[in-house]
XYZ file of C-alpha atoms in Angstrom:
706
model
C -89.350 -82.330 -21.062
C -87.640 -80.752 -24.051
C -84.487 -81.704 -25.840
C -82.731 -78.425 -26.613
C -80.017 -78.749 -29.249
C -78.505 -75.350 -28.855
C -74.883 -74.457 -28.416
C -73.444 -73.193 -25.122
C -70.923 -70.377 -24.882
C -67.961 -70.221 -22.544
C -68.125 -66.414 -22.929
C -70.795 -64.117 -24.314
C -69.492 -64.644 -27.837
C -67.343 -67.802 -27.407
C -64.631 -66.978 -29.839
C -61.717 -69.118 -28.907
C -61.124 -72.459 -30.549
C -60.111 -73.771 -27.157
C -63.692 -73.669 -25.870
C -64.180 -77.055 -24.194
C -66.064 -79.469 -26.402
C -67.335 -81.573 -23.472
C -69.451 -78.630 -22.305
C -70.928 -78.344 -25.786
C -71.814 -82.011 -25.898
C -73.422 -81.906 -22.464
C -75.848 -79.194 -23.510
C -76.468 -80.728 -26.918
C -77.630 -83.880 -25.148
C -79.552 -81.917 -22.508
C -83.362 -82.041 -22.233
C -85.757 -79.445 -20.840
C -89.467 -79.156 -20.239
C -91.713 -76.269 -21.220
C -95.315 -75.119 -20.992
C -98.300 -76.664 -22.846
C -98.786 -76.652 -26.606
C -97.935 -73.377 -28.292
C -100.364 -71.977 -30.793
C -99.395 -70.242 -34.004
C -97.471 -67.000 -33.543
C -96.911 -67.419 -29.800
C -93.891 -66.780 -27.643
C -92.296 -69.901 -26.128
C -89.712 -69.721 -23.360
C -88.646 -73.277 -22.489
C -87.465 -74.001 -18.976
C -84.464 -76.301 -18.673
C -84.882 -79.614 -16.890
C -82.449 -82.080 -15.435
C -80.427 -84.021 -17.986
C -81.705 -87.347 -16.636
C -82.916 -88.925 -19.907
C -86.352 -89.454 -18.377
C -88.280 -88.324 -21.463
C -88.436 -89.248 -25.130
C -85.633 -88.013 -27.347
C -86.486 -85.812 -30.329
C -84.202 -85.282 -33.304
C -85.196 -82.566 -35.749
C -83.556 -82.877 -39.179
C -84.388 -80.186 -41.733
C -84.227 -81.388 -45.330
C -81.200 -80.205 -47.355
C -79.353 -79.365 -44.130
C -81.696 -76.459 -43.505
C -80.697 -74.515 -46.617
C -83.993 -73.301 -48.097
C -84.803 -71.170 -51.115
C -88.341 -70.332 -52.198
C -89.578 -73.895 -51.690
C -91.604 -74.924 -48.599
C -89.740 -75.950 -45.480
C -89.686 -79.688 -44.859
C -88.191 -81.701 -42.042
C -88.110 -85.121 -40.442
C -88.602 -85.563 -36.720
C -87.419 -88.767 -35.075
C -88.949 -89.760 -31.728
C -87.161 -92.374 -29.647
C -88.118 -94.031 -26.361
C -84.833 -94.500 -24.478
C -84.024 -97.627 -22.524
C -85.352 -97.163 -19.015
C -88.403 -95.184 -20.163
C -91.740 -97.006 -20.036
C -92.529 -96.264 -23.676
C -94.026 -93.137 -25.236
C -97.792 -92.747 -25.737
C -99.185 -91.645 -29.062
C -99.255 -87.913 -29.621
C -98.693 -85.178 -32.171
C -95.570 -83.540 -33.569
C -95.672 -79.883 -34.587
C -93.105 -78.107 -36.742
C -92.646 -74.415 -35.942
C -90.515 -71.565 -37.268
C -89.622 -68.180 -35.877
C -91.759 -65.399 -37.268
C -88.694 -63.186 -37.765
C -85.127 -63.995 -38.801
C -82.373 -63.720 -36.220
C -81.282 -60.104 -36.420
C -77.542 -60.351 -35.836
C -74.853 -62.457 -34.234
C -75.587 -61.118 -30.779
C -79.119 -62.446 -31.177
C -77.706 -65.694 -32.557
C -75.602 -66.061 -29.423
C -78.681 -65.556 -27.275
C -80.529 -68.226 -29.239
C -77.629 -70.685 -28.996
C -77.342 -70.004 -25.271
C -81.078 -70.612 -24.776
C -81.519 -67.113 -23.350
C -83.933 -65.771 -25.996
C -87.708 -65.426 -26.192
C -88.657 -66.227 -29.770
C -92.067 -65.946 -31.353
C -92.972 -69.024 -33.431
C -95.615 -69.914 -35.951
C -96.819 -73.429 -36.773
C -95.920 -74.945 -40.141
C -97.360 -78.467 -39.918
C -98.675 -81.065 -37.453
C -98.679 -84.869 -37.751
C -99.566 -87.811 -35.529
C -96.869 -89.736 -33.692
C -97.338 -93.450 -32.941
C -97.034 -94.918 -29.454
C -93.578 -96.411 -28.804
C -92.407 -99.316 -26.710
C -89.140 -99.165 -24.785
C -86.305 -98.598 -27.269
C -88.748 -97.910 -30.101
C -88.242 -95.228 -32.751
C -90.554 -93.502 -35.182
C -89.963 -90.771 -37.766
C -92.529 -88.161 -38.735
C -92.266 -86.153 -41.981
C -93.487 -82.571 -41.765
C -93.812 -79.856 -44.412
C -95.400 -76.451 -44.565
C -98.179 -75.728 -47.031
C -97.429 -73.759 -50.149
C -96.023 -70.499 -48.947
C -98.203 -67.505 -49.764
C -96.080 -64.774 -48.196
C -92.375 -64.906 -49.041
C -90.044 -64.917 -46.043
C -87.205 -62.474 -45.928
C -83.808 -64.143 -46.432
C -82.012 -64.886 -43.198
C -81.471 -67.326 -40.359
C -84.634 -68.624 -38.681
C -85.109 -70.755 -35.553
C -86.886 -74.041 -36.271
C -88.568 -76.104 -33.565
C -90.194 -79.521 -33.363
C -92.649 -80.053 -30.479
C -93.973 -83.452 -29.366
C -97.202 -83.449 -27.346
C -97.759 -86.854 -25.743
C -99.276 -88.042 -22.454
C -100.007 -84.514 -21.289
C -96.325 -83.502 -21.635
C -94.429 -81.604 -24.291
C -90.910 -82.160 -25.578
C -88.903 -80.221 -28.158
C -85.787 -80.064 -30.308
C -84.396 -76.929 -31.948
C -82.421 -76.318 -35.128
C -81.740 -73.459 -37.517
C -82.766 -73.006 -41.132
C -81.330 -70.523 -43.562
C -83.663 -68.905 -46.081
C -81.453 -67.976 -49.032
C -82.279 -65.050 -51.260
C -81.152 -64.242 -54.757
C -77.609 -63.637 -53.534
C -75.470 -65.678 -51.188
C -72.536 -64.680 -48.986
C -69.125 -64.971 -50.638
C -67.101 -67.322 -48.440
C -63.429 -68.324 -48.657
C -62.389 -71.468 -46.784
C -58.882 -72.424 -45.619
C -58.078 -75.974 -44.495
C -54.711 -76.590 -42.764
C -52.728 -79.673 -43.751
C -50.446 -80.130 -40.752
C -49.015 -82.970 -38.699
C -48.852 -83.167 -34.896
C -46.079 -81.060 -33.394
C -42.782 -82.920 -33.240
C -39.253 -82.363 -31.946
C -37.706 -84.165 -34.919
C -36.461 -82.222 -37.906
C -38.527 -84.354 -40.278
C -41.257 -86.908 -39.775
C -40.024 -90.486 -39.708
C -41.234 -93.301 -41.933
C -43.215 -94.773 -39.039
C -44.917 -91.464 -38.360
C -45.764 -90.989 -42.028
C -47.173 -94.493 -42.254
C -49.570 -93.734 -39.391
C -50.511 -90.240 -40.565
C -51.179 -91.247 -44.174
C -53.027 -94.471 -43.390
C -56.700 -94.435 -44.503
C -57.768 -93.227 -41.049
C -54.671 -91.080 -40.422
C -55.035 -87.387 -39.802
C -53.164 -86.314 -42.943
C -55.371 -88.518 -45.111
C -58.479 -87.226 -43.364
C -57.527 -83.577 -43.850
C -56.584 -83.947 -47.501
C -59.544 -86.054 -48.580
C -62.002 -83.764 -46.805
C -60.825 -80.794 -48.867
C -60.140 -82.546 -52.174
C -62.721 -81.721 -54.812
C -64.017 -78.662 -52.920
C -63.228 -74.981 -53.365
C -61.318 -74.860 -50.087
C -57.751 -73.522 -50.110
C -55.083 -75.648 -48.450
C -52.454 -74.364 -46.020
C -49.745 -77.026 -46.282
C -46.736 -77.565 -44.052
C -43.926 -78.143 -46.592
C -42.053 -80.303 -44.093
C -44.596 -83.073 -44.775
C -43.937 -83.569 -48.514
C -40.232 -82.997 -47.824
C -40.180 -85.892 -45.349
C -41.782 -88.173 -47.935
C -39.472 -87.129 -50.766
C -36.356 -87.481 -48.608
C -37.268 -91.097 -47.888
C -37.670 -91.771 -51.596
C -38.297 -95.438 -52.287
C -38.089 -96.129 -48.536
C -41.226 -94.054 -47.914
C -44.387 -95.988 -46.982
C -46.637 -96.708 -49.962
C -49.451 -94.808 -48.263
C -47.229 -91.715 -47.944
C -46.243 -91.835 -51.617
C -49.914 -92.145 -52.589
C -50.792 -89.236 -50.304
C -48.091 -87.073 -51.878
C -49.310 -87.902 -55.364
C -52.845 -86.988 -54.290
C -51.609 -83.638 -52.951
C -49.813 -82.884 -56.202
C -52.772 -83.732 -58.447
C -55.792 -82.172 -56.709
C -56.900 -78.798 -58.030
C -57.346 -76.932 -54.729
C -55.614 -73.602 -54.326
C -52.892 -73.748 -51.705
C -50.154 -71.860 -49.969
C -47.140 -73.022 -47.992
C -46.933 -72.574 -44.258
C -43.544 -72.066 -42.661
C -41.427 -75.225 -42.408
C -42.780 -77.222 -39.473
C -45.605 -74.644 -39.240
C -43.115 -72.500 -37.290
C -44.841 -69.511 -35.743
C -43.480 -66.216 -37.110
C -44.904 -64.335 -34.092
C -42.385 -65.982 -31.761
C -39.529 -65.242 -34.137
C -40.445 -61.588 -34.624
C -40.786 -61.115 -30.861
C -37.380 -62.768 -30.461
C -35.764 -60.353 -32.911
C -35.650 -62.754 -35.871
C -37.036 -61.092 -38.992
C -37.676 -62.220 -41.633
C -38.616 -65.624 -40.181
C -36.171 -68.489 -40.413
C -36.192 -71.003 -43.251
C -34.476 -74.395 -43.554
C -30.739 -74.222 -44.302
C -30.724 -77.540 -46.118
C -32.240 -81.014 -45.963
C -28.888 -82.632 -46.761
C -28.571 -84.314 -43.319
C -31.712 -86.334 -44.026
C -30.750 -87.551 -47.508
C -29.591 -91.154 -47.971
C -25.877 -91.558 -47.363
C -25.523 -88.298 -45.439
C -24.686 -90.134 -42.226
C -26.603 -90.249 -39.003
C -29.531 -92.491 -38.176
C -31.239 -93.765 -41.279
C -35.050 -93.525 -41.168
C -36.593 -96.957 -41.184
C -40.200 -97.950 -41.099
C -41.825 -100.690 -39.110
C -43.729 -102.779 -41.653
C -47.356 -101.707 -41.577
C -50.219 -102.361 -43.942
C -50.255 -99.648 -46.572
C -52.555 -99.135 -49.506
C -51.082 -100.290 -52.786
C -50.425 -97.356 -55.127
C -52.503 -97.300 -58.263
C -50.895 -98.591 -61.458
C -50.608 -95.000 -62.687
C -48.567 -93.920 -59.665
C -45.072 -92.785 -60.526
C -42.059 -94.294 -58.804
C -40.510 -92.321 -55.967
C -37.777 -90.041 -57.334
C -34.207 -90.298 -56.133
C -34.113 -87.724 -53.311
C -30.442 -86.949 -53.931
C -31.368 -85.774 -57.432
C -33.815 -83.153 -56.107
C -32.818 -79.645 -55.115
C -34.127 -78.158 -51.831
C -36.974 -76.311 -53.536
C -38.201 -79.545 -55.118
C -38.040 -81.366 -51.785
C -40.180 -78.673 -50.146
C -42.615 -78.166 -53.015
C -46.348 -78.393 -52.279
C -47.353 -77.901 -55.907
C -48.380 -74.642 -57.530
C -48.836 -72.345 -54.549
C -49.989 -68.803 -53.865
C -46.972 -66.760 -52.751
C -46.612 -64.337 -49.873
C -48.892 -65.826 -47.208
C -48.134 -66.593 -43.558
C -50.379 -68.042 -40.856
C -49.103 -67.072 -37.405
C -50.339 -68.802 -34.270
C -53.840 -67.303 -33.739
C -53.191 -67.218 -29.993
C -49.946 -65.240 -30.381
C -50.194 -62.954 -33.405
C -49.765 -59.253 -32.664
C -49.164 -55.940 -34.402
C -45.394 -56.421 -34.556
C -45.821 -59.744 -36.339
C -48.155 -58.413 -39.024
C -46.038 -55.308 -39.604
C -42.780 -57.275 -39.836
C -44.274 -59.766 -42.279
C -45.845 -56.986 -44.328
C -42.437 -55.304 -44.584
C -41.149 -58.565 -46.065
C -44.012 -58.648 -48.571
C -46.019 -61.266 -46.679
C -49.737 -61.219 -45.804
C -50.771 -62.685 -42.444
C -53.848 -64.788 -41.711
C -55.255 -63.604 -38.398
C -58.493 -64.356 -36.499
C -61.028 -61.558 -36.181
C -60.631 -61.626 -32.409
C -56.986 -60.538 -32.861
C -58.165 -57.220 -34.310
C -59.330 -54.127 -32.434
C -62.626 -54.122 -34.349
C -63.348 -57.783 -33.737
C -62.059 -58.367 -30.222
C -65.651 -58.078 -28.950
C -66.881 -60.640 -31.483
C -67.915 -58.239 -34.223
C -67.478 -59.244 -37.845
C -64.440 -57.752 -39.575
C -63.845 -57.326 -43.338
C -61.716 -60.227 -44.502
C -59.207 -58.250 -46.591
C -57.235 -56.014 -44.312
C -54.088 -54.014 -44.806
C -51.308 -56.603 -44.521
C -53.713 -59.262 -43.271
C -56.443 -61.673 -44.227
C -58.911 -61.746 -41.331
C -60.850 -64.974 -40.839
C -64.030 -64.938 -38.787
C -63.205 -66.473 -35.409
C -66.769 -67.399 -34.437
C -67.673 -69.294 -37.609
C -64.208 -70.880 -37.765
C -64.533 -72.009 -34.151
C -67.906 -73.654 -34.815
C -66.637 -75.374 -37.954
C -63.570 -76.672 -36.102
C -65.740 -78.111 -33.337
C -67.981 -79.757 -35.916
C -64.910 -81.235 -37.642
C -63.948 -82.910 -34.354
C -67.429 -84.258 -33.509
C -67.980 -87.905 -34.369
C -71.729 -88.171 -33.755
C -73.839 -86.794 -36.595
C -76.668 -85.757 -34.253
C -74.228 -83.626 -32.255
C -72.413 -82.313 -35.317
C -75.425 -80.996 -37.253
C -76.357 -78.191 -34.806
C -72.737 -77.020 -34.869
C -72.840 -76.880 -38.660
C -76.174 -74.996 -38.497
C -74.641 -72.443 -36.192
C -71.511 -72.102 -38.342
C -73.545 -71.414 -41.485
C -75.713 -68.943 -39.594
C -72.629 -67.190 -38.228
C -71.121 -66.887 -41.716
C -74.381 -65.511 -43.131
C -74.737 -62.905 -40.406
C -71.039 -61.984 -40.560
C -71.355 -61.242 -44.270
C -74.419 -59.098 -43.615
C -72.707 -57.256 -40.767
C -69.408 -56.537 -42.528
C -70.753 -56.113 -46.034
C -67.729 -58.016 -47.308
C -66.736 -61.574 -48.218
C -66.220 -63.903 -45.262
C -63.038 -65.893 -44.646
C -63.177 -68.979 -42.421
C -60.396 -71.364 -41.452
C -60.443 -74.728 -39.750
C -58.181 -74.825 -36.736
C -55.006 -76.843 -36.873
C -55.703 -80.242 -35.379
C -52.862 -79.905 -32.903
C -51.450 -82.812 -30.973
C -47.876 -83.778 -30.170
C -45.751 -86.690 -31.332
C -42.213 -86.697 -29.910
C -39.398 -89.138 -29.271
C -40.247 -89.040 -25.570
C -43.250 -91.316 -25.093
C -43.922 -89.699 -21.733
C -45.013 -86.457 -23.380
C -46.938 -87.761 -26.384
C -50.157 -85.821 -26.793
C -51.235 -87.048 -30.231
C -55.039 -86.979 -30.310
C -57.188 -89.294 -32.359
C -57.580 -87.986 -35.907
C -60.644 -85.937 -36.620
C -63.341 -88.213 -38.045
C -63.132 -88.191 -41.837
C -66.856 -87.654 -42.322
C -66.854 -84.839 -39.738
C -64.033 -82.956 -41.472
C -65.740 -83.470 -44.827
C -69.055 -82.165 -43.478
C -67.350 -79.090 -42.060
C -65.611 -78.282 -45.350
C -68.752 -78.917 -47.418
C -70.814 -76.810 -45.018
C -68.399 -73.902 -45.318
C -68.398 -74.176 -49.107
C -72.196 -74.441 -49.411
C -72.430 -70.723 -50.121
C -70.924 -68.797 -53.013
C -67.339 -69.939 -52.520
C -64.695 -67.385 -53.382
C -61.134 -68.431 -54.260
C -58.392 -67.320 -51.917
C -56.560 -65.728 -54.844
C -59.594 -63.516 -55.519
C -59.699 -62.442 -51.880
C -56.021 -61.523 -52.013
C -56.702 -59.375 -55.074
C -59.318 -57.276 -53.237
C -58.440 -53.759 -52.172
C -57.261 -53.933 -48.544
C -59.003 -52.024 -45.775
C -57.298 -50.596 -42.693
C -57.126 -53.112 -39.862
C -55.707 -52.684 -36.378
C -54.207 -55.834 -34.880
C -54.792 -56.274 -31.156
C -53.512 -59.787 -30.510
C -51.803 -60.773 -27.254
C -48.383 -61.693 -28.615
C -46.478 -64.926 -27.927
C -45.714 -66.359 -24.506
C -42.501 -65.102 -22.929
C -40.956 -68.558 -22.508
C -41.358 -69.291 -26.214
C -39.764 -65.954 -27.095
C -36.838 -66.690 -24.773
C -36.339 -70.022 -26.522
C -35.492 -68.211 -29.764
C -32.227 -66.830 -28.365
C -31.366 -70.157 -26.788
C -31.964 -72.159 -29.968
C -30.150 -69.585 -32.089
C -27.118 -69.677 -29.773
C -27.106 -73.470 -29.995
C -27.118 -73.267 -33.777
C -24.164 -70.855 -33.710
C -22.159 -73.251 -31.526
C -22.863 -76.038 -33.991
C -21.784 -73.800 -36.860
C -18.388 -73.567 -35.163
C -18.167 -77.325 -34.605
C -19.415 -77.951 -38.138
C -16.197 -76.520 -39.597
C -14.592 -79.935 -38.967
C -16.949 -81.476 -41.551
C -16.620 -81.498 -45.303
C -20.125 -79.981 -45.345
C -20.616 -77.804 -42.229
C -24.365 -77.544 -42.821
C -24.814 -81.204 -41.920
C -24.950 -80.060 -38.303
C -26.506 -76.633 -38.598
C -29.188 -77.729 -41.060
C -30.367 -80.472 -38.731
C -30.420 -78.042 -35.791
C -32.350 -75.473 -37.870
C -34.964 -78.034 -38.916
C -35.456 -79.103 -35.300
C -35.622 -75.465 -34.191
C -38.357 -74.687 -36.711
C -40.324 -77.748 -35.626
C -40.089 -76.637 -31.989
C -41.492 -73.253 -33.003
C -44.565 -74.923 -34.528
C -47.862 -73.185 -33.796
C -49.468 -76.306 -32.305
C -46.964 -76.381 -29.447
C -48.694 -73.400 -27.821
C -51.622 -75.712 -27.025
C -49.314 -78.136 -25.179
C -46.983 -76.039 -22.977
C -45.879 -78.908 -20.734
C -44.987 -81.140 -23.665
C -43.177 -78.238 -25.300
C -41.129 -77.597 -22.153
C -40.092 -81.267 -22.091
C -39.185 -81.161 -25.790
C -37.105 -78.036 -25.248
C -35.208 -79.708 -22.420
C -34.418 -82.593 -24.735
C -33.247 -80.161 -27.422
C -30.928 -78.414 -24.972
C -29.302 -81.731 -24.115
C -29.013 -82.665 -27.788
C -27.411 -79.346 -28.756
C -24.945 -79.574 -25.880
C -24.008 -83.126 -26.849
C -23.435 -82.175 -30.485
C -21.456 -79.051 -29.551
C -19.148 -81.301 -27.507
C -19.199 -84.059 -30.122
C -15.455 -83.858 -30.920
C -12.741 -83.891 -28.245
C -9.462 -85.297 -26.954
C -9.067 -88.333 -24.701
C -5.687 -88.629 -22.940
C -4.024 -90.245 -19.935
C -0.640 -89.774 -18.263
C 2.254 -91.909 -19.602
C 5.755 -93.030 -18.660
C 8.348 -92.475 -21.406
C 11.098 -95.013 -20.967
C 12.682 -94.537 -24.381
C 14.240 -91.477 -25.896
C 12.088 -91.931 -28.973
C 8.527 -93.309 -28.793
C 5.059 -92.321 -30.048
C 2.614 -91.019 -27.463
C -0.939 -92.429 -27.702
C -3.748 -89.831 -27.937
C -7.377 -90.517 -28.887
C -9.648 -88.170 -30.812
C -13.238 -88.725 -29.714
C -15.839 -88.262 -32.463
C -19.424 -88.727 -31.329
C -20.783 -87.232 -34.540
C -22.306 -89.442 -37.231
C -19.903 -87.968 -39.802
C -16.110 -88.194 -40.298
C -14.272 -85.095 -39.125
C -10.966 -83.466 -40.022
C -9.068 -81.730 -37.226
C -5.562 -80.542 -36.441
C -4.087 -81.674 -33.127
C -1.838 -79.021 -31.589
C 0.691 -80.274 -28.979
C 2.736 -77.932 -26.787
C 5.239 -79.211 -24.144
C 6.077 -77.037 -21.161
C 9.707 -78.229 -21.060
C 12.475 -78.599 -23.620
C 13.390 -82.034 -22.283
C 10.809 -83.453 -24.639
C 10.736 -82.722 -28.346
C 7.211 -83.219 -29.730
C 5.626 -83.044 -33.173
C 3.634 -79.871 -32.712
C 1.001 -80.288 -35.472
C -0.765 -83.511 -36.420
C -3.508 -83.757 -39.011
C -6.233 -86.236 -38.060
C -9.236 -87.666 -39.890
C -11.451 -89.192 -37.189
C -14.008 -91.842 -38.093
C -17.643 -91.278 -37.070
C -19.068 -92.551 -33.783
C -15.780 -93.821 -32.361
C -12.417 -92.882 -30.869
C -9.534 -92.629 -33.330
C -6.004 -93.348 -32.017
C -3.283 -90.859 -32.903
C 0.451 -91.515 -32.370
C 2.429 -88.347 -31.658
C 6.191 -88.767 -32.268
C 8.299 -87.534 -29.322
C 12.004 -87.578 -28.428
C 13.582 -87.118 -25.040
C 16.547 -84.756 -25.137
C 18.566 -84.218 -21.969
C 17.757 -85.311 -18.493
C 14.737 -86.892 -16.898
C 11.676 -85.542 -15.206
C 7.985 -84.759 -15.784
C 6.761 -82.799 -18.777
C 3.206 -81.504 -19.297
C 1.805 -81.564 -22.795
C -1.045 -79.177 -23.625
C -3.236 -80.511 -26.413
C -5.951 -78.751 -28.374
C -7.932 -79.200 -31.577
C -8.617 -76.724 -34.333
C -10.710 -77.095 -37.437
C -9.413 -76.576 -40.980
C -10.749 -73.013 -40.756
C -8.930 -72.318 -37.496
C -11.905 -72.643 -35.146
C -11.152 -74.024 -31.695
C -12.865 -77.393 -31.240
C -13.767 -79.009 -27.947
C -11.974 -78.501 -24.640
C -8.190 -78.346 -24.423
C -6.598 -81.195 -22.496
C -3.275 -81.795 -20.699
C -1.270 -84.947 -20.136
C 1.756 -85.557 -17.952
C 4.690 -87.431 -19.463
C 7.294 -88.827 -17.093
C 10.635 -88.793 -18.990
C 13.376 -91.279 -18.139
C 15.807 -90.410 -20.911
C 18.851 -92.468 -19.459
C 16.946 -95.645 -18.810
C 17.447 -96.831 -22.359
C 21.308 -96.497 -22.238
C 21.488 -97.976 -18.766
C 19.336 -100.818 -19.863
C 21.509 -101.462 -22.918
C 24.724 -101.472 -20.845
C 23.250 -103.822 -18.276
C 21.917 -106.056 -20.990
C 25.283 -106.022 -22.770
C 27.115 -106.908 -19.547
C 24.730 -109.720 -18.890
C 25.159 -111.063 -22.395
C 28.978 -110.854 -22.238
C 28.993 -112.473 -18.809
C 26.792 -115.275 -20.003
C 29.042 -115.839 -23.031
C 32.228 -115.877 -20.902
C 30.629 -118.161 -18.365
C 29.468 -120.494 -21.074
C 32.921 -120.553 -22.677
C 34.601 -121.375 -19.368
C 32.201 -124.195 -18.694
C 32.715 -125.583 -22.185
C 36.517 -125.531 -21.825
C 36.375 -127.236 -18.448
C 34.022 -129.880 -19.784
C 36.400 -130.706 -22.666
C 39.410 -130.905 -20.339
C 37.523 -133.221 -18.064
C 36.635 -135.484 -20.951
C 40.274 -135.473 -22.174
C 41.551 -136.414 -18.699
C 39.021 -139.216 -18.454
C 40.081 -140.584 -21.856
C 43.837 -140.575 -20.915
C 43.308 -142.472 -17.696
C 41.354 -145.112 -19.543
C 44.216 -145.652 -22.016
C 46.837 -146.049 -19.234
C 44.785 -148.661 -17.569
């Protein structure tokens, strides 16, 4: 049997980051048998066997991660007898290398797919001890002093175990470096899972910036390297808005971001995809209106954090600044950043996007597979006209490695990524740009649609970044300064449902702008809606269409509720007095006090009404308003039409009507009747009193006569 540690392809060149990782892991753990011992400079074509774990497991580990200069090639080979196998007899382990470097990336794909026929030469052979069940042994192998220099390039490396009349193998790649090394620029995204909230909450930040949180993992993996950071400014903004209420871990994370030396550029707020906006007729892309709704004291739900263990900030950490003292630019700052860069969704970017951004002075990061020259997997020069083109193949391999927890499964991915970068540089004759994929994931208010994956393992992300920066790393600023070459974008464009959402969200914002005129600061509504809109346009949502559809449905309901947040509540009344106030309630479901003018119009002159009433309605409650009225002549039913307008004259809410039944004479009739009753009672009382006195006088006289 033979343990082949090559990488499968879902297509001939497997370019897309969405290639299923389980398929990769299955082949990486696969084992296959091949013919008897190969002599020096022979051709070996292994035949796959069933992945039944019935043979010993070989792990080939080149020294220095397979990066070799003029020194001899050395490697360690670990042999393990799995549980269920009746041990491994003693044998020999042979280290072999391909006689020629891999010619290009097409040949690399064939090697990774196991479809090649490579000629090998032996480097070294050593004895391997017999193993009991579960036993492990490691054999060190090294070639003799090299007499003939090898040409720089990527070489297949193979370890072969001959034991008990069977042969087993494991494959890796080594890279023979020459006097020069490829110039590589690395971009690492610093993004949070997609959310339908305008800003991350304290609870979310506490989880994301915990030692094993995804934001901590991403930042620490890139810190101290030459990688450039692509930072979502909504993350530091969420921390600064919370101020002293922010989790200690979030404040420490923000301080770390501000102090590390990595180059960086700001993504759109919420990592909003400009491709969707351009396709929806929004250009230049939207930006936040304001973060005022999220500042302390602005009204609305205050962000609170569930107490969670957080690392204690170092004694040198500065106290959180008062968020109300910061202007919007300070809230959104990511530190000293490179200007004029955008990173559209790699699955949606198209010609229109790049051209629209270029017209606004912006340069787009696009994958090589979104260009006409690279759609077939070919390498493309990284500095294009209006675009920075990152190599999709190498970026894909690095992203898979960054998500792979097991070192034994991660190393072949890193080998392949380095090989792909080397060959891409040779093919294009230009510096290579690679970018880790956004981690993705979803974290919404609706628990039913949460799709937040486990954070990438910290050591895996670090290995991926270090691997990409193991060559001659070139700063992103230097790449931007290069003379651009013509590039033709051939991306697919955004999905139609996401484009349609632009008009819907924009219309909702316009409705809120009208309602917002009842506030002292109208942007308290529109700014919150804009922040939520940008978050819903985040690039990671395209990987979770069902969750995005659910989030959009929730946003529709929220916008409709806010647009109808102020209204009139009335009921029909009976007016039994010529002068009495009519009760009307102003409903305010907004978290802010509102100022409106109540307009009242009767349809009959029998009722005189105060036509205009100024009202200040308290937040989140119904405010009672008394409208003075006066019945004039006659009785009957009068309809009052009521409506609200804002201080700027905008119509607010839905007009209402109430019926008032007027009984204008009831008051006079009631007074007359009451007066008659009172007079009658007085007269009756007087008569009774007089009679009682006469009776007493008569009784007294009779007593005297007797």
